[in-house]
mmCIF file of N, CA and C in Angstrom:
data_model
loop_
_atom_site.group_PDB
_atom_site.id
_atom_site.type_symbol
_atom_site.label_atom_id
_atom_site.label_comp_id
_atom_site.label_asym_id
_atom_site.label_seq_id
_atom_site.Cartn_x
_atom_site.Cartn_y
_atom_site.Cartn_z
ATOM 1 N N UNK A 13 103.071 90.220 68.355
ATOM 2 C CA UNK A 13 101.915 89.552 68.966
ATOM 3 C C UNK A 13 101.940 88.043 68.684
ATOM 4 N N UNK A 14 101.281 87.279 69.532
ATOM 5 C CA UNK A 14 101.191 85.830 69.302
ATOM 6 C C UNK A 14 100.518 85.537 67.951
ATOM 7 N N UNK A 15 100.743 84.334 67.455
ATOM 8 C CA UNK A 15 100.218 83.938 66.145
ATOM 9 C C UNK A 15 98.707 84.162 66.041
ATOM 10 N N UNK A 16 97.950 83.718 67.053
ATOM 11 C CA UNK A 16 96.483 83.860 66.996
ATOM 12 C C UNK A 16 96.082 85.329 66.887
ATOM 13 N N UNK A 17 96.760 86.193 67.609
ATOM 14 C CA UNK A 17 96.467 87.630 67.536
ATOM 15 C C UNK A 17 96.730 88.160 66.135
ATOM 16 N N UNK A 18 97.832 87.736 65.538
ATOM 17 C CA UNK A 18 98.149 88.176 64.169
ATOM 18 C C UNK A 18 97.091 87.700 63.186
ATOM 19 N N UNK A 19 96.596 86.470 63.377
ATOM 20 C CA UNK A 19 95.539 85.941 62.504
ATOM 21 C C UNK A 19 94.265 86.775 62.625
ATOM 22 N N UNK A 20 93.884 87.121 63.838
ATOM 23 C CA UNK A 20 92.680 87.923 64.068
ATOM 24 C C UNK A 20 92.835 89.308 63.440
ATOM 25 N N UNK A 21 93.982 89.917 63.623
ATOM 26 C CA UNK A 21 94.241 91.234 63.038
ATOM 27 C C UNK A 21 94.173 91.166 61.519
ATOM 28 N N UNK A 22 94.727 90.114 60.939
ATOM 29 C CA UNK A 22 94.697 89.939 59.488
ATOM 30 C C UNK A 22 93.257 89.797 58.978
ATOM 31 N N UNK A 23 92.452 88.983 59.675
ATOM 32 C CA UNK A 23 91.046 88.803 59.288
ATOM 33 C C UNK A 23 90.277 90.115 59.406
ATOM 34 N N UNK A 24 90.519 90.840 60.469
ATOM 35 C CA UNK A 24 89.836 92.112 60.692
ATOM 36 C C UNK A 24 90.155 93.094 59.561
ATOM 37 N N UNK A 25 91.406 93.125 59.106
ATOM 38 C CA UNK A 25 91.797 94.026 58.019
ATOM 39 C C UNK A 25 91.065 93.681 56.726
ATOM 40 N N UNK A 26 90.752 92.394 56.530
ATOM 41 C CA UNK A 26 90.017 91.970 55.336
ATOM 42 C C UNK A 26 88.541 92.353 55.428
ATOM 43 N N UNK A 27 87.970 92.271 56.636
ATOM 44 C CA UNK A 27 86.532 92.476 56.830
ATOM 45 C C UNK A 27 86.114 93.937 56.907
ATOM 46 N N UNK A 28 86.931 94.774 57.549
ATOM 47 C CA UNK A 28 86.515 96.129 57.873
ATOM 48 C C UNK A 28 87.406 97.164 57.210
ATOM 49 N N UNK A 29 86.807 98.292 56.828
ATOM 50 C CA UNK A 29 87.610 99.366 56.249
ATOM 51 C C UNK A 29 88.638 99.874 57.265
ATOM 52 N N UNK A 30 89.766 100.403 56.789
ATOM 53 C CA UNK A 30 90.757 100.930 57.728
ATOM 54 C C UNK A 30 90.181 102.105 58.518
ATOM 55 N N UNK A 31 90.610 102.245 59.749
ATOM 56 C CA UNK A 31 90.202 103.342 60.629
ATOM 57 C C UNK A 31 88.731 103.306 61.026
ATOM 58 N N UNK A 32 88.064 102.176 60.853
ATOM 59 C CA UNK A 32 86.680 102.044 61.293
ATOM 60 C C UNK A 32 86.678 101.936 62.815
ATOM 61 N N UNK A 33 85.981 102.846 63.466
ATOM 62 C CA UNK A 33 85.969 102.888 64.934
ATOM 63 C C UNK A 33 84.910 101.933 65.475
ATOM 64 N N UNK A 34 85.282 100.654 65.534
ATOM 65 C CA UNK A 34 84.358 99.652 66.042
ATOM 66 C C UNK A 34 85.152 98.494 66.629
ATOM 67 N N UNK A 35 84.525 97.737 67.524
ATOM 68 C CA UNK A 35 85.240 96.613 68.124
ATOM 69 C C UNK A 35 85.128 95.316 67.340
ATOM 70 N N UNK A 36 84.516 95.351 66.164
ATOM 71 C CA UNK A 36 84.218 94.105 65.456
ATOM 72 C C UNK A 36 82.849 93.618 65.924
ATOM 73 N N UNK A 37 82.626 92.336 65.921
ATOM 74 C CA UNK A 37 81.333 91.808 66.371
ATOM 75 C C UNK A 37 81.105 92.203 67.822
ATOM 76 N N UNK A 38 79.939 92.768 68.092
ATOM 77 C CA UNK A 38 79.640 93.297 69.421
ATOM 78 C C UNK A 38 79.042 92.239 70.340
ATOM 79 N N UNK A 39 78.105 91.438 69.803
ATOM 80 C CA UNK A 39 77.449 90.398 70.598
ATOM 81 C C UNK A 39 77.924 89.014 70.171
ATOM 82 N N UNK A 40 77.900 88.085 71.114
ATOM 83 C CA UNK A 40 78.279 86.702 70.837
ATOM 84 C C UNK A 40 77.193 86.019 70.012
ATOM 85 N N UNK A 41 77.606 85.085 69.169
ATOM 86 C CA UNK A 41 76.646 84.230 68.480
ATOM 87 C C UNK A 41 76.046 83.276 69.516
ATOM 88 N N UNK A 42 74.880 82.738 69.211
ATOM 89 C CA UNK A 42 74.113 81.956 70.176
ATOM 90 C C UNK A 42 74.127 80.474 69.786
ATOM 91 N N UNK A 43 74.422 79.613 70.746
ATOM 92 C CA UNK A 43 74.386 78.171 70.477
ATOM 93 C C UNK A 43 72.945 77.718 70.242
ATOM 94 N N UNK A 44 72.695 77.210 69.051
ATOM 95 C CA UNK A 44 71.345 76.805 68.663
ATOM 96 C C UNK A 44 70.796 75.706 69.577
ATOM 97 N N UNK A 45 71.625 74.738 69.919
ATOM 98 C CA UNK A 45 71.167 73.586 70.706
ATOM 99 C C UNK A 45 70.730 73.962 72.116
ATOM 100 N N UNK A 46 71.160 75.101 72.609
ATOM 101 C CA UNK A 46 70.772 75.533 73.948
ATOM 102 C C UNK A 46 69.434 76.267 73.974
ATOM 103 N N UNK A 47 68.894 76.565 72.800
ATOM 104 C CA UNK A 47 67.615 77.267 72.719
ATOM 105 C C UNK A 47 66.461 76.284 72.859
ATOM 106 N N UNK A 48 65.362 76.765 73.421
ATOM 107 C CA UNK A 48 64.177 75.922 73.551
ATOM 108 C C UNK A 48 63.606 75.637 72.163
ATOM 109 N N UNK A 49 62.843 74.567 72.016
ATOM 110 C CA UNK A 49 62.228 74.284 70.714
ATOM 111 C C UNK A 49 61.357 75.435 70.207
ATOM 112 N N UNK A 50 60.716 76.146 71.114
ATOM 113 C CA UNK A 50 59.874 77.286 70.708
ATOM 114 C C UNK A 50 60.719 78.398 70.096
ATOM 115 N N UNK A 51 61.865 78.651 70.695
ATOM 116 C CA UNK A 51 62.748 79.693 70.155
ATOM 117 C C UNK A 51 63.405 79.204 68.872
ATOM 118 N N UNK A 52 63.820 77.941 68.832
ATOM 119 C CA UNK A 52 64.426 77.395 67.613
ATOM 120 C C UNK A 52 63.478 77.531 66.426
ATOM 121 N N UNK A 53 62.182 77.376 66.677
ATOM 122 C CA UNK A 53 61.188 77.451 65.599
ATOM 123 C C UNK A 53 61.109 78.846 64.985
ATOM 124 N N UNK A 54 61.552 79.865 65.699
ATOM 125 C CA UNK A 54 61.499 81.245 65.205
ATOM 126 C C UNK A 54 62.689 81.593 64.307
ATOM 127 N N UNK A 55 63.647 80.686 64.225
ATOM 128 C CA UNK A 55 64.891 80.970 63.506
ATOM 129 C C UNK A 55 64.955 80.175 62.212
ATOM 130 N N UNK A 56 65.266 80.865 61.117
ATOM 131 C CA UNK A 56 65.433 80.179 59.836
ATOM 132 C C UNK A 56 66.617 79.219 59.959
ATOM 133 N N UNK A 57 66.376 77.946 59.691
ATOM 134 C CA UNK A 57 67.438 76.935 59.857
ATOM 135 C C UNK A 57 68.637 77.209 58.965
ATOM 136 N N UNK A 58 68.412 77.835 57.824
ATOM 137 C CA UNK A 58 69.521 78.146 56.923
ATOM 138 C C UNK A 58 70.474 79.188 57.514
ATOM 139 N N UNK A 59 70.042 79.871 58.544
ATOM 140 C CA UNK A 59 70.875 80.907 59.175
ATOM 141 C C UNK A 59 71.786 80.345 60.257
ATOM 142 N N UNK A 60 71.562 79.106 60.670
ATOM 143 C CA UNK A 60 72.399 78.481 61.695
ATOM 144 C C UNK A 60 73.718 78.061 61.054
ATOM 145 N N UNK A 61 74.825 78.571 61.596
ATOM 146 C CA UNK A 61 76.145 78.318 61.028
ATOM 147 C C UNK A 61 77.029 77.677 62.102
ATOM 148 N N UNK A 62 77.500 76.471 61.824
ATOM 149 C CA UNK A 62 78.370 75.795 62.783
ATOM 150 C C UNK A 62 77.709 75.584 64.131
ATOM 151 N N UNK A 63 76.404 75.364 64.118
ATOM 152 C CA UNK A 63 75.676 75.143 65.366
ATOM 153 C C UNK A 63 75.335 76.417 66.118
ATOM 154 N N UNK A 64 75.622 77.556 65.508
ATOM 155 C CA UNK A 64 75.354 78.834 66.172
ATOM 156 C C UNK A 64 74.445 79.713 65.325
ATOM 157 N N UNK A 65 73.659 80.533 66.018
ATOM 158 C CA UNK A 65 72.826 81.530 65.357
ATOM 159 C C UNK A 65 73.607 82.844 65.414
ATOM 160 N N UNK A 66 73.964 83.388 64.265
ATOM 161 C CA UNK A 66 74.717 84.640 64.281
ATOM 162 C C UNK A 66 73.916 85.784 64.903
ATOM 163 N N UNK A 67 74.549 86.506 65.800
ATOM 164 C CA UNK A 67 73.897 87.658 66.423
ATOM 165 C C UNK A 67 73.506 88.682 65.358
ATOM 166 N N UNK A 68 74.328 88.812 64.328
ATOM 167 C CA UNK A 68 74.019 89.748 63.245
ATOM 168 C C UNK A 68 72.700 89.419 62.561
ATOM 169 N N UNK A 69 72.424 88.139 62.343
ATOM 170 C CA UNK A 69 71.152 87.724 61.746
ATOM 171 C C UNK A 69 69.990 88.128 62.650
ATOM 172 N N UNK A 70 70.108 87.833 63.951
ATOM 173 C CA UNK A 70 69.040 88.170 64.898
ATOM 174 C C UNK A 70 68.784 89.671 64.911
ATOM 175 N N UNK A 71 69.852 90.450 64.935
ATOM 176 C CA UNK A 71 69.707 91.899 65.000
ATOM 177 C C UNK A 71 69.160 92.479 63.702
ATOM 178 N N UNK A 72 69.585 91.941 62.575
ATOM 179 C CA UNK A 72 69.023 92.409 61.310
ATOM 180 C C UNK A 72 67.536 92.085 61.239
ATOM 181 N N UNK A 73 67.148 90.946 61.768
ATOM 182 C CA UNK A 73 65.739 90.541 61.748
ATOM 183 C C UNK A 73 64.856 91.453 62.593
ATOM 184 N N UNK A 74 65.438 92.110 63.595
ATOM 185 C CA UNK A 74 64.651 93.019 64.439
ATOM 186 C C UNK A 74 64.790 94.474 64.003
ATOM 187 N N UNK A 75 65.448 94.705 62.882
ATOM 188 C CA UNK A 75 65.550 96.051 62.336
ATOM 189 C C UNK A 75 66.628 96.918 62.953
ATOM 190 N N UNK A 76 67.682 96.304 63.465
ATOM 191 C CA UNK A 76 68.738 97.063 64.140
ATOM 192 C C UNK A 76 69.603 97.894 63.200
ATOM 193 N N UNK A 77 69.753 97.458 61.968
ATOM 194 C CA UNK A 77 70.649 98.163 61.044
ATOM 195 C C UNK A 77 70.250 99.632 60.921
ATOM 196 N N UNK A 78 71.224 100.496 61.121
ATOM 197 C CA UNK A 78 70.978 101.927 61.036
ATOM 198 C C UNK A 78 70.517 102.570 62.334
ATOM 199 N N UNK A 79 70.175 101.785 63.345
ATOM 200 C CA UNK A 79 69.776 102.376 64.621
ATOM 201 C C UNK A 79 70.929 103.194 65.170
ATOM 202 N N UNK A 80 70.579 104.269 65.873
ATOM 203 C CA UNK A 80 71.603 105.188 66.366
ATOM 204 C C UNK A 80 71.248 105.675 67.753
ATOM 205 N N UNK A 81 72.283 105.879 68.520
ATOM 206 C CA UNK A 81 72.176 106.531 69.825
ATOM 207 C C UNK A 81 73.322 107.527 69.877
ATOM 208 N N UNK A 82 73.025 108.791 69.627
ATOM 209 C CA UNK A 82 74.071 109.812 69.573
ATOM 210 C C UNK A 82 75.079 109.483 68.487
ATOM 211 N N UNK A 83 76.349 109.388 68.867
ATOM 212 C CA UNK A 83 77.408 109.114 67.897
ATOM 213 C C UNK A 83 77.694 107.643 67.679
ATOM 214 N N UNK A 84 76.867 106.766 68.256
ATOM 215 C CA UNK A 84 77.044 105.326 68.126
ATOM 216 C C UNK A 84 75.910 104.777 67.264
ATOM 217 N N UNK A 85 76.256 103.943 66.288
ATOM 218 C CA UNK A 85 75.207 103.406 65.420
ATOM 219 C C UNK A 85 75.535 101.990 64.952
ATOM 220 N N UNK A 86 74.485 101.297 64.516
ATOM 221 C CA UNK A 86 74.626 99.962 63.943
ATOM 222 C C UNK A 86 74.818 100.140 62.439
ATOM 223 N N UNK A 87 75.813 99.466 61.889
ATOM 224 C CA UNK A 87 76.073 99.554 60.444
ATOM 225 C C UNK A 87 74.812 99.198 59.671
ATOM 226 N N UNK A 88 74.624 99.834 58.547
ATOM 227 C CA UNK A 88 73.432 99.528 57.746
ATOM 228 C C UNK A 88 73.586 98.221 56.977
ATOM 229 N N UNK A 89 74.791 97.644 56.979
ATOM 230 C CA UNK A 89 75.038 96.411 56.236
ATOM 231 C C UNK A 89 75.317 95.203 57.127
ATOM 232 N N UNK A 90 75.324 95.398 58.463
ATOM 233 C CA UNK A 90 75.595 94.280 59.368
ATOM 234 C C UNK A 90 75.036 94.601 60.748
ATOM 235 N N UNK A 91 74.102 93.785 61.213
ATOM 236 C CA UNK A 91 73.417 94.049 62.472
ATOM 237 C C UNK A 91 74.257 93.918 63.721
ATOM 238 N N UNK A 92 75.421 93.304 63.639
ATOM 239 C CA UNK A 92 76.257 93.096 64.826
ATOM 240 C C UNK A 92 77.540 93.926 64.759
ATOM 241 N N UNK A 93 77.486 95.007 64.027
ATOM 242 C CA UNK A 93 78.640 95.886 63.894
ATOM 243 C C UNK A 93 78.224 97.265 64.408
ATOM 244 N N UNK A 94 78.713 97.611 65.593
ATOM 245 C CA UNK A 94 78.384 98.889 66.213
ATOM 246 C C UNK A 94 79.580 99.812 66.032
ATOM 247 N N UNK A 95 79.297 100.998 65.486
ATOM 248 C CA UNK A 95 80.350 101.916 65.063
ATOM 249 C C UNK A 95 80.235 103.248 65.806
ATOM 250 N N UNK A 96 81.382 103.838 66.095
ATOM 251 C CA UNK A 96 81.444 105.170 66.688
ATOM 252 C C UNK A 96 81.785 106.137 65.563
ATOM 253 N N UNK A 97 80.935 107.161 65.369
ATOM 254 C CA UNK A 97 81.207 108.120 64.291
ATOM 255 C C UNK A 97 82.287 109.134 64.680
ATOM 256 N N UNK A 98 82.873 108.946 65.870
ATOM 257 C CA UNK A 98 83.918 109.838 66.341
ATOM 258 C C UNK A 98 83.443 110.742 67.471
ATOM 259 N N UNK A 99 82.119 110.794 67.651
ATOM 260 C CA UNK A 99 81.561 111.648 68.704
ATOM 261 C C UNK A 99 80.854 110.836 69.786
ATOM 262 N N UNK A 100 80.797 109.522 69.609
ATOM 263 C CA UNK A 100 80.054 108.670 70.531
ATOM 264 C C UNK A 100 80.687 108.570 71.904
ATOM 265 N N UNK A 101 79.841 108.289 72.887
ATOM 266 C CA UNK A 101 80.302 108.163 74.264
ATOM 267 C C UNK A 101 80.039 106.754 74.791
ATOM 268 N N UNK A 102 80.691 106.460 75.886
ATOM 269 C CA UNK A 102 80.522 105.184 76.569
ATOM 270 C C UNK A 102 79.046 104.957 76.916
ATOM 271 N N UNK A 103 78.390 105.973 77.462
ATOM 272 C CA UNK A 103 76.988 105.814 77.850
ATOM 273 C C UNK A 103 76.090 105.577 76.640
ATOM 274 N N UNK A 104 76.437 106.138 75.492
ATOM 275 C CA UNK A 104 75.653 105.896 74.277
ATOM 276 C C UNK A 104 75.815 104.455 73.801
ATOM 277 N N UNK A 105 77.016 103.897 73.947
ATOM 278 C CA UNK A 105 77.240 102.489 73.600
ATOM 279 C C UNK A 105 76.355 101.610 74.479
ATOM 280 N N UNK A 106 76.383 101.865 75.778
ATOM 281 C CA UNK A 106 75.578 101.069 76.710
ATOM 282 C C UNK A 106 74.087 101.177 76.396
ATOM 283 N N UNK A 107 73.624 102.384 76.117
ATOM 284 C CA UNK A 107 72.201 102.593 75.833
ATOM 285 C C UNK A 107 71.781 101.869 74.556
ATOM 286 N N UNK A 108 72.584 101.980 73.499
ATOM 287 C CA UNK A 108 72.248 101.291 72.254
ATOM 288 C C UNK A 108 72.277 99.779 72.447
ATOM 289 N N UNK A 109 73.270 99.286 73.160
ATOM 290 C CA UNK A 109 73.354 97.839 73.417
ATOM 291 C C UNK A 109 72.113 97.357 74.157
ATOM 292 N N UNK A 110 71.655 98.096 75.137
ATOM 293 C CA UNK A 110 70.447 97.708 75.889
ATOM 294 C C UNK A 110 69.220 97.675 74.978
ATOM 295 N N UNK A 111 69.100 98.660 74.102
ATOM 296 C CA UNK A 111 67.973 98.690 73.162
ATOM 297 C C UNK A 111 68.008 97.471 72.243
ATOM 298 N N UNK A 112 69.192 97.124 71.758
ATOM 299 C CA UNK A 112 69.322 95.982 70.856
ATOM 300 C C UNK A 112 68.978 94.678 71.586
ATOM 301 N N UNK A 113 69.431 94.553 72.813
ATOM 302 C CA UNK A 113 69.133 93.360 73.603
ATOM 303 C C UNK A 113 67.627 93.223 73.826
ATOM 304 N N UNK A 114 66.960 94.331 74.110
ATOM 305 C CA UNK A 114 65.504 94.300 74.327
ATOM 306 C C UNK A 114 64.773 93.866 73.063
ATOM 307 N N UNK A 115 65.236 94.334 71.905
ATOM 308 C CA UNK A 115 64.607 93.929 70.639
ATOM 309 C C UNK A 115 64.752 92.432 70.406
ATOM 310 N N UNK A 116 65.945 91.890 70.681
ATOM 311 C CA UNK A 116 66.178 90.449 70.480
ATOM 312 C C UNK A 116 65.343 89.614 71.448
ATOM 313 N N UNK A 117 65.192 90.082 72.659
ATOM 314 C CA UNK A 117 64.350 89.367 73.627
ATOM 315 C C UNK A 117 62.895 89.409 73.181
ATOM 316 N N UNK A 118 62.453 90.587 72.773
ATOM 317 C CA UNK A 118 61.059 90.761 72.368
ATOM 318 C C UNK A 118 60.693 89.883 71.176
ATOM 319 N N UNK A 119 61.547 89.835 70.166
ATOM 320 C CA UNK A 119 61.243 89.100 68.928
ATOM 321 C C UNK A 119 61.544 87.605 69.023
ATOM 322 N N UNK A 120 62.676 87.264 69.634
ATOM 323 C CA UNK A 120 63.120 85.871 69.634
ATOM 324 C C UNK A 120 63.124 85.203 71.005
ATOM 325 N N UNK A 121 63.071 85.987 72.069
ATOM 326 C CA UNK A 121 63.201 85.400 73.398
ATOM 327 C C UNK A 121 64.639 85.060 73.729
ATOM 328 N N UNK A 122 65.572 85.722 73.047
ATOM 329 C CA UNK A 122 67.005 85.452 73.230
ATOM 330 C C UNK A 122 67.667 86.667 73.861
ATOM 331 N N UNK A 123 68.375 86.432 74.965
ATOM 332 C CA UNK A 123 69.157 87.486 75.591
ATOM 333 C C UNK A 123 70.566 87.439 75.010
ATOM 334 N N UNK A 124 70.894 88.451 74.239
ATOM 335 C CA UNK A 124 72.228 88.519 73.643
ATOM 336 C C UNK A 124 73.252 88.890 74.707
ATOM 337 N N UNK A 125 74.437 88.317 74.565
ATOM 338 C CA UNK A 125 75.525 88.586 75.498
ATOM 339 C C UNK A 125 76.621 89.326 74.749
ATOM 340 N N UNK A 126 77.104 90.398 75.352
ATOM 341 C CA UNK A 126 78.164 91.175 74.715
ATOM 342 C C UNK A 126 79.434 90.333 74.589
ATOM 343 N N UNK A 127 80.060 90.472 73.439
ATOM 344 C CA UNK A 127 81.362 89.846 73.210
ATOM 345 C C UNK A 127 82.477 90.807 73.646
ATOM 346 N N UNK A 128 82.162 92.087 73.555
ATOM 347 C CA UNK A 128 83.123 93.098 73.966
ATOM 348 C C UNK A 128 83.202 93.156 75.481
ATOM 349 N N UNK A 129 84.298 93.696 75.961
ATOM 350 C CA UNK A 129 84.469 93.903 77.397
ATOM 351 C C UNK A 129 84.446 95.399 77.655
ATOM 352 N N UNK A 130 83.721 95.805 78.688
ATOM 353 C CA UNK A 130 83.612 97.214 79.032
ATOM 354 C C UNK A 130 84.594 97.581 80.129
ATOM 355 N N UNK A 131 85.259 98.717 79.953
ATOM 356 C CA UNK A 131 86.157 99.258 80.954
ATOM 357 C C UNK A 131 85.768 100.711 81.177
ATOM 358 N N UNK A 132 85.613 101.086 82.408
ATOM 359 C CA UNK A 132 85.258 102.478 82.701
ATOM 360 C C UNK A 132 86.485 103.275 83.035
#
């Protein structure tokens, strides 16, 4: 694989246990400067990293950790890590993602965008 791919694979091996059935970060981080002042006021400034609001912070703030839809669930230690317990389905991923997006909109007024790509 190209150098960048090898770097990503190496980082992933450090972050996640082996054989973890997940795509890594599910939603994109949000550019802080693009948010309205009203939305910026809802976010702890200490959570802004490199000009971005981590999706994991937003999801943890809305209580996403541990949420489950069938065999798909949000890790209890990271709000932006969606895991398949081995029995999860494509439709369960979509349903859980929609629920998480609704929570982020409701609490922060932020529409999260998936970082993953869906293939049917």
